Amino acid sequence: MTMASPSRRERLRAATVTELKDHARRLLTTGGVPAISLRAIARDMGMTAPAIYRYFPSLDALVLHLAEDIYEELRVAVEDARHAAGADPVEQLIAMTHAFRAWSLAHPAEFGLIFGNPVPGIDAYAAAASACRPGGEAAARFGAPFLETLAHLWAQRPFPTTPPPHLAEAFAPTLGPFRLRHGEPELPVEVIYEFLAAWTRLYGMVAMEVFGHLHWAVSDVTPLFEIEVRRVVKSLGGAPA
Amino acid sequence: MTMASPSRRERLRAATVTELKDHARRLLTTGGVPAISLRAIARDMGMTAPAIYRYFPSLDALVLHLAEDIYEELRVAVEDARHAAGADPVEQLIAMTHAFRAWSLAHPAEFGLIFGNPVPGIDAYAAAASACRPGGEAAARFGAPFLETLAHLWAQRPFPTTPPPHLAEAFAPTLGPFRLRHGEPELPVEVIYEFLAAWTRLYGMVAMEVFGHLHWAVSDVTPLFEIEVRRVVKSLGGAPA
DNA sequence: TTACCCCCATAAACGCCGTTCACTATCGCA
DNA sequence: TGCGATAGTGAACGGCGTTTATGGGGGTAA
């Protein structure tokens, strides 16, 4: 019931917190995750390292909050692309995949923090704080717009899928966590499956490219990506681009 | 032109090298990549840290050699599964994908080292030593059996693909690195494309599962994986399992 | 057998790192 | 005006990778 005014102290505090994360991010982009250090952040801000403990209980906590911010930033970028793509769900999906790849290539270190090797400390903290890793909110929140768009497409013109009886047997029983977040299945199991399959396919392409695991085969991944996206879209009954 | 006998000194040296890597790996499996430290290895071996510099120029170099060993170990596991699967290329491919997933789930830390976030130091060294990352031998060597099996399948009964003229335009010109390693294209471009597409799809599934990026949606990834493998195989004209 | 040299290993030190603790100054509020 | 919460400091601990100088020990050649 306190007033809405953030009481100066809190404003300063919030400003320091964002400045801390900004400097951490600069270190992240230049030197990768292991380059983020409390002492370096403090140096860059003209502080001493222990002072940061007034704002975060540990370096891992700071990195975790940074990761959440980045997750959200990527989500917004994808949603923006979606809304700029018109009303057709197919066009929206194509725009979103392109936005996802573009952002990831432009921010490889951030991508690595969010989608790569789980950082040991992060997961421990995340488990307690219900944050961005294993049981995390962020992953589900990020997947939501993709899922939503696919659901629209499905409602508009159902695409052919693997027959449900086949899926219902083995796949549906594993959907507990999914149902926990998105409510009881308004969506048929086939659509959920199609969503997860497409999402892992997109992730595989982008992760491989960002991590450099395709350098040995291909000089430019763009054509591979474009053709693959077109394929997925076509399998969803979409029109050619 | 020296004798084949490894001259005692060299035998002891080689033994120490493998012991170093063994201890490094133990640290890797228990605490992830950042748990590998020279001092910890030295402690576990009853040595002092600087002694390790007689065998590796830096910690990064040790980790790199370890990564190469692990890459090779995974390759052997996949090849074993292939040879145990009979003569049918389709059965071989299915066995190989299962072996890949099983190994990765059983060795998450190793998987992270090889297929996850590139470790900063590794890449720098690898660029100079033509090792396992970006331009690396290991990635190509690992992909080879998959490619070979797919080529056999293709030779035996060609599967339908995206029409070559479409691919030749955009995709073929990017295949420089691939040709550099596998010679001039005895294989049609469509097959190479199909191989890379299937490989990224497999990678996406396994990486997502190992990194825990599917916990929010699914309690057990197995059905998702099984159905997806069946799909890929079917798209390759394979028989149902 | 003796002398030499190379190889292995060590101890000490440097400069990083995260984190803790005792302490101080300052700012906001009553 | 004074009090208390709050931000910040400096010193310290233990751990890290790495360098340097220094000591032993075994293989090889004289």
Coordinates of C-alpha atoms (C1' of nucleotides) in Angstrom, one line a residue:
Chain A
M1 CA 0.0 0.0 0.0
T2 CA 3.0 2.3 -0.2
M3 CA 2.8 5.2 -2.7
A4 CA 3.5 4.6 -6.4
S5 CA 6.5 7.0 -6.3
P6 CA 9.6 4.9 -6.3
S7 CA 11.2 6.9 -3.5
R8 CA 14.4 8.2 -5.0
R9 CA 16.5 5.6 -3.1
E10 CA 14.7 2.9 -5.1
R11 CA 15.2 4.9 -8.3
L12 CA 18.9 5.1 -7.7
R13 CA 19.1 1.5 -6.8
A14 CA 17.2 0.5 -9.9
A15 CA 19.5 2.6 -12.0
T16 CA 22.6 0.9 -10.5
V17 CA 21.1 -2.5 -11.1
T18 CA 20.6 -1.8 -14.8
E19 CA 24.0 -0.3 -15.1
L20 CA 25.5 -3.4 -13.5
K21 CA 23.7 -5.5 -16.0
D22 CA 24.7 -3.2 -18.9
H23 CA 28.4 -3.6 -18.0
A24 CA 28.0 -7.3 -17.5
R25 CA 26.5 -7.5 -21.0
R26 CA 29.3 -5.6 -22.5
L27 CA 31.7 -8.0 -21.1
L28 CA 29.5 -10.9 -22.3
T29 CA 29.5 -9.7 -25.9
T30 CA 33.2 -9.0 -26.0
G31 CA 34.6 -12.0 -24.2
G32 CA 31.8 -14.6 -23.8
V33 CA 30.3 -15.8 -20.6
P34 CA 33.5 -16.5 -18.7
A35 CA 34.6 -12.9 -19.3
I36 CA 31.8 -11.7 -17.0
S37 CA 33.5 -11.0 -13.6
L38 CA 32.5 -9.0 -10.6
R39 CA 35.8 -7.2 -10.5
A40 CA 35.7 -6.2 -14.1
I41 CA 32.2 -4.9 -13.8
A42 CA 33.2 -3.0 -10.7
R43 CA 36.3 -1.6 -12.4
D44 CA 34.3 -0.4 -15.3
M45 CA 31.9 1.4 -13.0
G46 CA 34.4 2.9 -10.7
M47 CA 33.4 0.8 -7.8
T48 CA 34.9 -2.0 -5.8
A49 CA 33.7 -5.6 -6.2
P50 CA 32.1 -6.2 -2.8
A51 CA 29.8 -3.2 -3.4
I52 CA 27.9 -5.3 -6.0
Y53 CA 26.8 -7.7 -3.3
R54 CA 24.4 -4.9 -2.2
Y55 CA 22.5 -5.6 -5.4
F56 CA 23.1 -9.2 -6.2
P57 CA 23.8 -12.1 -3.8
S58 CA 26.4 -13.6 -6.2
L59 CA 27.8 -13.3 -9.7
D60 CA 25.6 -16.2 -10.8
A61 CA 22.5 -14.3 -9.7
L62 CA 23.6 -11.3 -11.7
V63 CA 24.2 -13.5 -14.8
L64 CA 20.9 -15.1 -14.3
H65 CA 19.0 -11.8 -14.2
L66 CA 21.0 -10.8 -17.3
A67 CA 19.9 -14.0 -19.0
E68 CA 16.3 -13.3 -18.2
D69 CA 16.5 -9.9 -19.7
I70 CA 18.1 -11.2 -22.8
Y71 CA 15.5 -13.9 -23.1
E72 CA 12.8 -11.2 -22.9
E73 CA 14.7 -9.1 -25.5
L74 CA 14.7 -11.9 -27.9
R75 CA 11.1 -12.6 -27.3
V76 CA 10.2 -9.0 -28.1
A77 CA 12.3 -9.1 -31.2
V78 CA 10.4 -12.1 -32.4
E79 CA 7.0 -10.7 -31.5
D80 CA 7.8 -7.5 -33.3
A81 CA 8.7 -9.4 -36.4
R82 CA 5.4 -11.2 -36.1
H83 CA 3.3 -8.1 -35.8
A84 CA 5.1 -6.5 -38.7
A85 CA 4.3 -9.5 -40.9
G86 CA 0.6 -9.0 -41.4
A87 CA -2.2 -11.2 -40.5
D88 CA -1.4 -14.5 -42.3
P89 CA 0.0 -17.0 -39.8
V90 CA 2.3 -18.5 -42.4
E91 CA 3.8 -15.2 -43.1
Q92 CA 4.1 -14.6 -39.4
L93 CA 5.9 -17.9 -38.8
I94 CA 8.4 -17.2 -41.6
A95 CA 9.1 -13.7 -40.2
M96 CA 9.5 -15.0 -36.7
T97 CA 12.0 -17.7 -37.7
H98 CA 14.0 -15.1 -39.7
A99 CA 13.9 -12.8 -36.7
F100 CA 15.1 -15.6 -34.4
R101 CA 18.0 -16.4 -36.7
A102 CA 19.0 -12.8 -37.3
W103 CA 19.0 -12.0 -33.6
S104 CA 21.0 -15.1 -32.7
L105 CA 23.6 -14.4 -35.4
A106 CA 23.9 -10.8 -34.3
H107 CA 24.2 -11.9 -30.6
P108 CA 26.1 -15.1 -30.5
A109 CA 27.3 -14.7 -26.9
E110 CA 23.8 -13.9 -25.7
F111 CA 22.5 -16.9 -27.6
G112 CA 25.1 -19.1 -26.0
L113 CA 24.1 -17.9 -22.5
I114 CA 20.5 -18.6 -23.1
F115 CA 20.4 -21.6 -25.4
G116 CA 23.8 -23.2 -25.0
N117 CA 25.5 -25.2 -22.4
P118 CA 23.7 -24.7 -19.1
V119 CA 25.9 -22.7 -16.8
P120 CA 26.2 -24.8 -13.6
G121 CA 25.5 -22.0 -11.2
I122 CA 22.5 -20.8 -13.2
D123 CA 20.6 -24.0 -13.0
A124 CA 21.0 -24.3 -9.3
Y125 CA 19.7 -20.8 -8.7
A126 CA 17.0 -21.2 -11.3
A127 CA 15.7 -24.3 -9.7
A128 CA 15.1 -22.3 -6.5
A129 CA 13.9 -19.1 -8.2
S130 CA 11.7 -20.7 -10.9
A131 CA 13.7 -18.7 -13.4
C132 CA 14.8 -19.2 -17.0
R133 CA 16.3 -22.7 -17.1
P134 CA 14.9 -26.2 -16.6
G135 CA 11.5 -25.6 -15.2
G136 CA 11.6 -22.0 -16.2
E137 CA 9.0 -19.5 -17.1
A138 CA 11.1 -17.8 -19.7
A139 CA 11.4 -20.8 -22.0
A140 CA 7.6 -21.3 -22.0
R141 CA 7.0 -17.6 -22.4
F142 CA 9.4 -17.5 -25.4
G143 CA 7.8 -20.5 -27.0
A144 CA 4.3 -19.1 -26.5
P145 CA 4.1 -16.7 -29.6
F146 CA 5.3 -19.5 -31.9
L147 CA 2.8 -21.9 -30.4
E148 CA 0.1 -19.2 -30.7
T149 CA 0.8 -18.5 -34.3
L150 CA 0.8 -22.2 -35.1
A151 CA -2.5 -22.6 -33.4
H152 CA -4.0 -19.8 -35.4
L153 CA -2.7 -21.4 -38.6
W154 CA -4.3 -24.7 -37.4
A155 CA -7.6 -23.1 -36.6
Q156 CA -7.6 -21.4 -40.0
R157 CA -6.7 -24.3 -42.2
P158 CA -5.7 -27.5 -40.5
F159 CA -2.5 -29.1 -41.9
P160 CA -1.9 -32.8 -42.2
T161 CA -0.1 -34.4 -39.3
T162 CA 0.8 -37.7 -37.9
P163 CA -2.4 -39.5 -37.0
P164 CA -3.4 -38.8 -33.4
P165 CA -3.9 -42.4 -32.3
H166 CA -0.3 -43.0 -33.0
L167 CA 0.7 -39.9 -31.0
A168 CA -1.8 -40.2 -28.2
E169 CA -0.3 -43.5 -27.1
A170 CA 3.3 -42.5 -26.5
F171 CA 3.5 -38.7 -26.8
A172 CA 0.5 -37.3 -25.0
P173 CA 1.3 -38.9 -21.6
T174 CA 4.6 -36.9 -21.5
L175 CA 2.8 -33.5 -21.9
G176 CA 2.4 -32.9 -18.2
P177 CA 4.7 -29.9 -17.9
F178 CA 3.2 -28.4 -21.1
R179 CA -0.3 -28.7 -19.7
L180 CA 0.8 -27.2 -16.5
R181 CA 1.7 -24.0 -18.3
H182 CA -0.7 -23.8 -21.1
G183 CA -3.8 -25.2 -19.5
E184 CA -5.7 -28.3 -20.5
P185 CA -5.2 -29.1 -24.1
E186 CA -7.4 -26.8 -26.1
L187 CA -5.0 -27.8 -28.8
P188 CA -5.0 -31.3 -30.4
V189 CA -2.0 -33.4 -29.5
E190 CA -0.9 -33.4 -33.1
V191 CA -0.5 -29.7 -33.2
I192 CA 1.5 -29.6 -30.0
Y193 CA 3.7 -32.2 -31.4
E194 CA 4.1 -30.3 -34.7
F195 CA 5.0 -27.2 -32.7
L196 CA 7.7 -29.0 -30.7
A197 CA 9.1 -30.7 -33.8
A198 CA 9.3 -27.4 -35.7
W199 CA 10.8 -25.6 -32.8
T200 CA 13.6 -28.2 -32.3
R201 CA 14.2 -28.1 -36.0
L202 CA 14.6 -24.3 -35.9
Y203 CA 16.7 -24.5 -32.8
G204 CA 19.0 -27.1 -34.4
M205 CA 19.7 -25.0 -37.4
V206 CA 20.4 -21.8 -35.6
A207 CA 22.4 -23.4 -32.8
M208 CA 24.6 -25.3 -35.2
E209 CA 25.2 -22.1 -37.2
V210 CA 25.9 -19.9 -34.2
F211 CA 28.2 -22.5 -32.5
G212 CA 30.1 -22.9 -35.8
H213 CA 29.3 -26.6 -36.2
L214 CA 28.6 -26.2 -39.9
H215 CA 31.8 -24.5 -40.9
W216 CA 33.3 -27.8 -42.0
A217 CA 30.5 -28.3 -44.6
V218 CA 29.1 -25.0 -45.7
S219 CA 30.5 -21.5 -46.1
D220 CA 27.1 -19.8 -45.8
V221 CA 24.3 -21.3 -44.0
T222 CA 21.7 -19.0 -45.4
P223 CA 20.5 -21.2 -48.3
L224 CA 20.3 -24.3 -46.0
F225 CA 18.2 -22.3 -43.6
E226 CA 16.0 -20.8 -46.2
I227 CA 15.2 -24.0 -47.9
E228 CA 14.6 -25.8 -44.6
V229 CA 12.2 -23.1 -43.4
R230 CA 10.4 -23.3 -46.7
R231 CA 10.1 -27.0 -46.2
V232 CA 8.7 -26.8 -42.7
V233 CA 6.2 -24.2 -43.8
K234 CA 5.2 -26.4 -46.8
S235 CA 4.7 -29.4 -44.5
L236 CA 2.4 -27.1 -42.5
G237 CA 0.3 -26.5 -45.7
G238 CA 1.8 -23.0 -46.2
A239 CA 2.0 -21.3 -49.5
P240 CA 5.4 -20.8 -51.2
A241 CA 7.2 -17.6 -50.3
Chain B
M1 CA 63.6 -43.3 -39.0
T2 CA 63.9 -44.0 -35.3
M3 CA 63.1 -47.5 -34.0
A4 CA 59.5 -48.4 -33.4
S5 CA 60.2 -49.1 -29.7
P6 CA 58.7 -46.1 -27.9
S7 CA 61.9 -45.8 -25.7
R8 CA 60.6 -46.1 -22.2
R9 CA 60.7 -42.3 -21.6
E10 CA 58.1 -41.9 -24.3
R11 CA 56.0 -44.7 -22.8
L12 CA 56.0 -43.0 -19.4
R13 CA 55.3 -39.7 -21.0
A14 CA 52.4 -41.1 -22.9
A15 CA 51.0 -42.8 -19.8
T16 CA 51.2 -39.5 -17.9
V17 CA 49.4 -37.7 -20.8
T18 CA 46.5 -40.2 -20.7
E19 CA 46.4 -40.0 -16.9
L20 CA 46.1 -36.3 -17.1
K21 CA 43.3 -36.5 -19.6
D22 CA 41.6 -39.2 -17.5
H23 CA 41.6 -37.0 -14.4
A24 CA 40.5 -34.0 -16.5
R25 CA 37.6 -36.0 -17.7
R26 CA 36.6 -37.1 -14.3
L27 CA 36.4 -33.5 -13.3
L28 CA 34.4 -32.8 -16.4
T29 CA 31.8 -35.4 -15.7
T30 CA 31.4 -34.4 -12.1
G31 CA 31.4 -30.6 -12.4
G32 CA 31.1 -29.6 -16.0
V33 CA 33.7 -27.8 -18.2
P34 CA 34.5 -25.0 -15.7
A35 CA 35.4 -27.7 -13.1
I36 CA 38.4 -28.7 -15.1
S37 CA 41.4 -27.0 -13.5
L38 CA 45.1 -27.6 -13.6
R39 CA 45.5 -27.4 -9.9
A40 CA 42.6 -29.9 -9.3
I41 CA 44.1 -32.3 -11.8
A42 CA 47.5 -32.0 -10.2
R43 CA 46.1 -32.5 -6.7
D44 CA 44.3 -35.7 -7.8
M45 CA 47.5 -37.0 -9.3
G46 CA 49.8 -36.0 -6.5
M47 CA 51.6 -33.5 -8.5
T48 CA 52.0 -29.7 -8.6
A49 CA 50.2 -27.7 -11.2
P50 CA 53.2 -26.3 -13.1
A51 CA 54.4 -29.9 -13.8
I52 CA 51.5 -30.2 -16.2
Y53 CA 53.1 -27.7 -18.5
R54 CA 55.7 -30.3 -19.4
Y55 CA 52.8 -32.1 -21.2
F56 CA 50.5 -29.4 -22.4
P57 CA 51.2 -25.7 -23.1
S58 CA 48.1 -24.6 -21.4
L59 CA 44.9 -25.8 -19.8
D60 CA 43.0 -24.9 -23.0
A61 CA 45.3 -27.2 -24.9
L62 CA 44.6 -30.1 -22.5
V63 CA 40.9 -29.5 -22.8
L64 CA 41.1 -29.4 -26.5
H65 CA 42.9 -32.8 -26.7
L66 CA 40.3 -34.2 -24.3
A67 CA 37.6 -32.9 -26.6
E68 CA 39.2 -34.6 -29.6
D69 CA 39.4 -37.9 -27.7
I70 CA 35.7 -37.6 -26.7
Y71 CA 34.7 -36.8 -30.3
E72 CA 36.5 -39.9 -31.4
E73 CA 34.9 -42.0 -28.7
L74 CA 31.4 -40.8 -29.8
R75 CA 32.3 -41.6 -33.4
V76 CA 33.3 -45.1 -32.5
A77 CA 30.1 -45.6 -30.5
V78 CA 28.0 -44.6 -33.5
E79 CA 30.0 -46.7 -35.9
D80 CA 29.7 -49.7 -33.6
A81 CA 26.0 -49.3 -33.5
R82 CA 26.0 -49.0 -37.3
H83 CA 28.0 -52.3 -37.8
A84 CA 25.7 -54.1 -35.3
A85 CA 22.6 -53.1 -37.2
G86 CA 23.0 -55.3 -40.3
A87 CA 23.3 -54.4 -43.9
D88 CA 20.2 -52.3 -44.5
P89 CA 21.2 -48.6 -44.6
V90 CA 17.8 -47.6 -43.1
E91 CA 18.3 -49.9 -40.1
Q92 CA 21.9 -48.5 -39.8
L93 CA 20.7 -44.9 -39.7
I94 CA 18.1 -45.7 -37.1
A95 CA 20.7 -47.5 -34.9
M96 CA 23.2 -44.6 -35.3
T97 CA 20.7 -42.0 -34.3
H98 CA 19.8 -44.0 -31.2
A99 CA 23.4 -44.5 -30.4
F100 CA 24.0 -40.8 -30.7
R101 CA 21.2 -39.9 -28.4
A102 CA 22.0 -42.6 -25.9
W103 CA 25.7 -41.6 -25.7
S104 CA 24.8 -37.9 -25.4
L105 CA 22.3 -38.5 -22.6
A106 CA 24.8 -40.7 -20.8
H107 CA 27.5 -38.1 -21.2
P108 CA 25.9 -34.7 -20.9
A109 CA 29.1 -32.8 -19.9
E110 CA 31.0 -34.4 -22.7
F111 CA 28.3 -33.5 -25.1
G112 CA 28.4 -29.9 -23.9
L113 CA 32.1 -29.7 -24.4
I114 CA 31.9 -31.0 -28.0
F115 CA 28.6 -29.7 -29.3
G116 CA 27.7 -26.8 -27.0
N117 CA 28.9 -23.3 -26.5
P118 CA 32.3 -23.0 -28.1
V119 CA 34.8 -22.5 -25.3
P120 CA 36.7 -19.3 -26.1
G121 CA 40.1 -20.7 -25.7
I122 CA 39.4 -23.8 -27.7
D123 CA 38.6 -22.0 -30.9
A124 CA 41.6 -19.9 -30.9
Y125 CA 43.8 -22.9 -30.4
A126 CA 41.8 -24.9 -32.9
A127 CA 42.2 -22.3 -35.6
A128 CA 45.9 -22.6 -35.3
A129 CA 46.0 -26.4 -34.9
S130 CA 43.3 -27.4 -37.4
A131 CA 41.6 -29.2 -34.6
C132 CA 38.1 -30.0 -33.6
R133 CA 36.2 -26.7 -33.9
P134 CA 35.4 -24.4 -36.7
G135 CA 37.5 -25.7 -39.6
G136 CA 38.0 -28.9 -37.7
E137 CA 38.8 -32.4 -38.8
A138 CA 36.8 -34.0 -36.1
A139 CA 33.4 -32.6 -37.1
A140 CA 33.9 -33.8 -40.6
R141 CA 35.2 -37.2 -39.5
F142 CA 32.2 -37.6 -37.2
G143 CA 29.7 -36.7 -39.9
A144 CA 31.3 -39.1 -42.4
P145 CA 29.6 -42.4 -41.3
F146 CA 26.2 -40.7 -41.4
L147 CA 26.9 -39.3 -44.8
E148 CA 28.3 -42.6 -46.0
T149 CA 25.2 -44.5 -44.8
L150 CA 22.9 -42.0 -46.4
A151 CA 24.9 -42.3 -49.6
H152 CA 24.5 -46.1 -49.5
L153 CA 20.8 -45.7 -49.1
W154 CA 20.7 -43.3 -51.9
A155 CA 22.6 -45.6 -54.2
Q156 CA 20.4 -48.5 -53.3
R157 CA 17.0 -46.8 -53.6
P158 CA 17.0 -43.1 -54.3
F159 CA 14.6 -41.1 -52.1
P160 CA 12.6 -38.1 -53.3
T161 CA 14.2 -34.8 -52.6
T162 CA 13.8 -31.1 -53.3
P163 CA 14.5 -30.7 -57.0
P164 CA 18.2 -30.1 -57.8
P165 CA 17.7 -27.0 -59.9
H166 CA 16.2 -25.2 -56.9
L167 CA 19.1 -26.3 -54.8
A168 CA 21.9 -25.9 -57.3
E169 CA 21.2 -22.2 -57.5
A170 CA 21.6 -21.2 -53.8
F171 CA 22.9 -24.2 -51.9
A172 CA 25.5 -25.7 -54.1
P173 CA 27.8 -22.6 -54.2
T174 CA 28.2 -22.7 -50.5
L175 CA 29.5 -26.3 -50.5
G176 CA 33.2 -25.2 -50.8
P177 CA 34.3 -26.5 -47.4
F178 CA 32.4 -29.7 -47.9
R179 CA 34.0 -30.4 -51.2
L180 CA 37.4 -29.6 -49.7
R181 CA 37.0 -32.6 -47.4
H182 CA 35.0 -35.1 -49.3
G183 CA 36.3 -34.5 -52.8
E184 CA 34.4 -33.4 -55.8
P185 CA 30.8 -34.2 -55.5
E186 CA 30.3 -37.8 -56.4
L187 CA 27.1 -37.3 -54.5
P188 CA 24.3 -35.2 -56.0
V189 CA 23.7 -31.9 -54.3
E190 CA 20.2 -33.0 -53.1
V191 CA 21.7 -35.9 -51.1
I192 CA 24.2 -33.6 -49.4
Y193 CA 21.4 -31.2 -48.6
E194 CA 19.3 -34.1 -47.2
F195 CA 22.2 -35.2 -45.1
L196 CA 22.9 -31.8 -43.6
A197 CA 19.2 -31.2 -43.0
A198 CA 18.8 -34.6 -41.2
W199 CA 21.9 -34.0 -39.2
T200 CA 20.8 -30.6 -37.9
R201 CA 17.5 -32.1 -37.1
L202 CA 19.0 -34.9 -35.1
Y203 CA 21.4 -32.4 -33.4
G204 CA 18.5 -30.1 -32.5
M205 CA 16.6 -32.8 -30.8
V206 CA 19.5 -34.2 -28.8
A207 CA 21.0 -30.8 -27.9
M208 CA 17.6 -29.5 -26.7
E209 CA 17.1 -32.6 -24.6
V210 CA 20.6 -32.7 -23.1
F211 CA 20.6 -29.0 -22.3
G212 CA 17.3 -29.2 -20.7
H213 CA 15.5 -26.9 -23.0
L214 CA 12.4 -29.2 -23.3
H215 CA 11.7 -29.6 -19.6
W216 CA 9.1 -26.9 -19.7
A217 CA 7.0 -28.9 -22.3
V218 CA 7.7 -32.6 -21.9
S219 CA 8.6 -34.9 -19.1
D220 CA 10.1 -37.6 -21.3
V221 CA 11.6 -36.7 -24.7
T222 CA 11.8 -40.3 -25.9
P223 CA 8.4 -40.4 -27.7
L224 CA 9.2 -37.0 -29.4
F225 CA 12.5 -38.3 -30.5
E226 CA 11.2 -41.7 -31.7
I227 CA 8.4 -40.2 -33.7
E228 CA 10.7 -37.6 -35.2
V229 CA 13.3 -40.2 -36.2
R230 CA 10.6 -42.3 -37.8
R231 CA 9.5 -39.3 -39.7
V232 CA 12.9 -38.5 -41.1
V233 CA 13.4 -42.1 -42.1
K234 CA 10.1 -42.2 -43.8
S235 CA 10.9 -39.0 -45.7
L236 CA 14.0 -40.9 -46.8
G237 CA 11.8 -43.6 -48.2
G238 CA 12.7 -46.0 -45.3
A239 CA 10.4 -48.8 -44.2
P240 CA 8.6 -48.5 -40.9
A241 CA 10.5 -49.9 -37.9
Chain C
dT1 C1' 82.6 -45.6 -14.9
dT2 C1' 82.2 -41.2 -15.3
dA3 C1' 80.4 -37.0 -17.1
dC4 C1' 77.0 -34.8 -19.3
dC5 C1' 72.5 -33.3 -20.6
dC6 C1' 67.9 -33.5 -21.0
dC7 C1' 63.6 -34.2 -18.8
dC8 C1' 60.7 -34.1 -14.8
dA9 C1' 59.1 -31.9 -10.9
dT10 C1' 59.1 -28.4 -7.4
dA11 C1' 58.5 -23.9 -4.7
dA12 C1' 57.7 -19.3 -4.9
dA13 C1' 55.6 -15.6 -6.9
dC14 C1' 52.3 -12.6 -9.9
dG15 C1' 47.9 -11.2 -11.0
dC16 C1' 43.5 -12.6 -11.7
dC17 C1' 39.0 -14.3 -9.6
dG18 C1' 34.5 -14.7 -6.0
dT19 C1' 33.3 -14.0 -1.6
dT20 C1' 33.3 -12.5 3.5
dC21 C1' 34.0 -9.3 7.2
dA22 C1' 34.7 -5.2 9.7
dC23 C1' 34.1 -0.6 9.2
dT24 C1' 32.8 4.2 7.6
dA25 C1' 30.3 7.7 5.5
dT26 C1' 26.1 9.4 3.7
dC27 C1' 21.3 10.0 2.7
dG28 C1' 16.4 9.9 3.9
dC29 C1' 13.1 10.1 7.2
dA30 C1' 10.8 11.1 11.7
Chain D
dT1 C1' 18.5 17.2 15.2
dG2 C1' 19.4 12.8 15.4
dC3 C1' 18.8 8.0 14.2
dG4 C1' 18.9 4.0 11.3
dA5 C1' 19.0 1.9 7.0
dT6 C1' 21.9 1.8 3.0
dA7 C1' 25.9 2.2 -0.2
dG8 C1' 30.5 1.9 -0.3
dT9 C1' 35.5 0.8 1.1
dG10 C1' 39.8 -1.9 2.3
dA11 C1' 41.8 -6.0 3.8
dA12 C1' 41.8 -10.7 3.7
dC13 C1' 41.1 -15.9 2.4
dG14 C1' 41.3 -19.4 -0.8
dG15 C1' 41.4 -20.8 -5.6
dC16 C1' 42.7 -20.1 -10.2
dG17 C1' 46.3 -20.1 -14.7
dT18 C1' 50.8 -19.2 -15.6
dT19 C1' 56.0 -17.9 -15.3
dT20 C1' 60.4 -18.2 -13.4
dA21 C1' 64.3 -20.1 -11.1
dT22 C1' 66.0 -24.1 -9.1
dG23 C1' 66.8 -28.6 -7.8
dG24 C1' 67.3 -33.9 -8.7
dG25 C1' 67.6 -38.3 -11.7
dG26 C1' 67.9 -41.3 -15.5
dG27 C1' 69.6 -42.2 -20.3
dT28 C1' 73.4 -41.7 -23.2
dA29 C1' 78.0 -41.0 -24.9
dA30 C1' 82.9 -40.6 -23.8

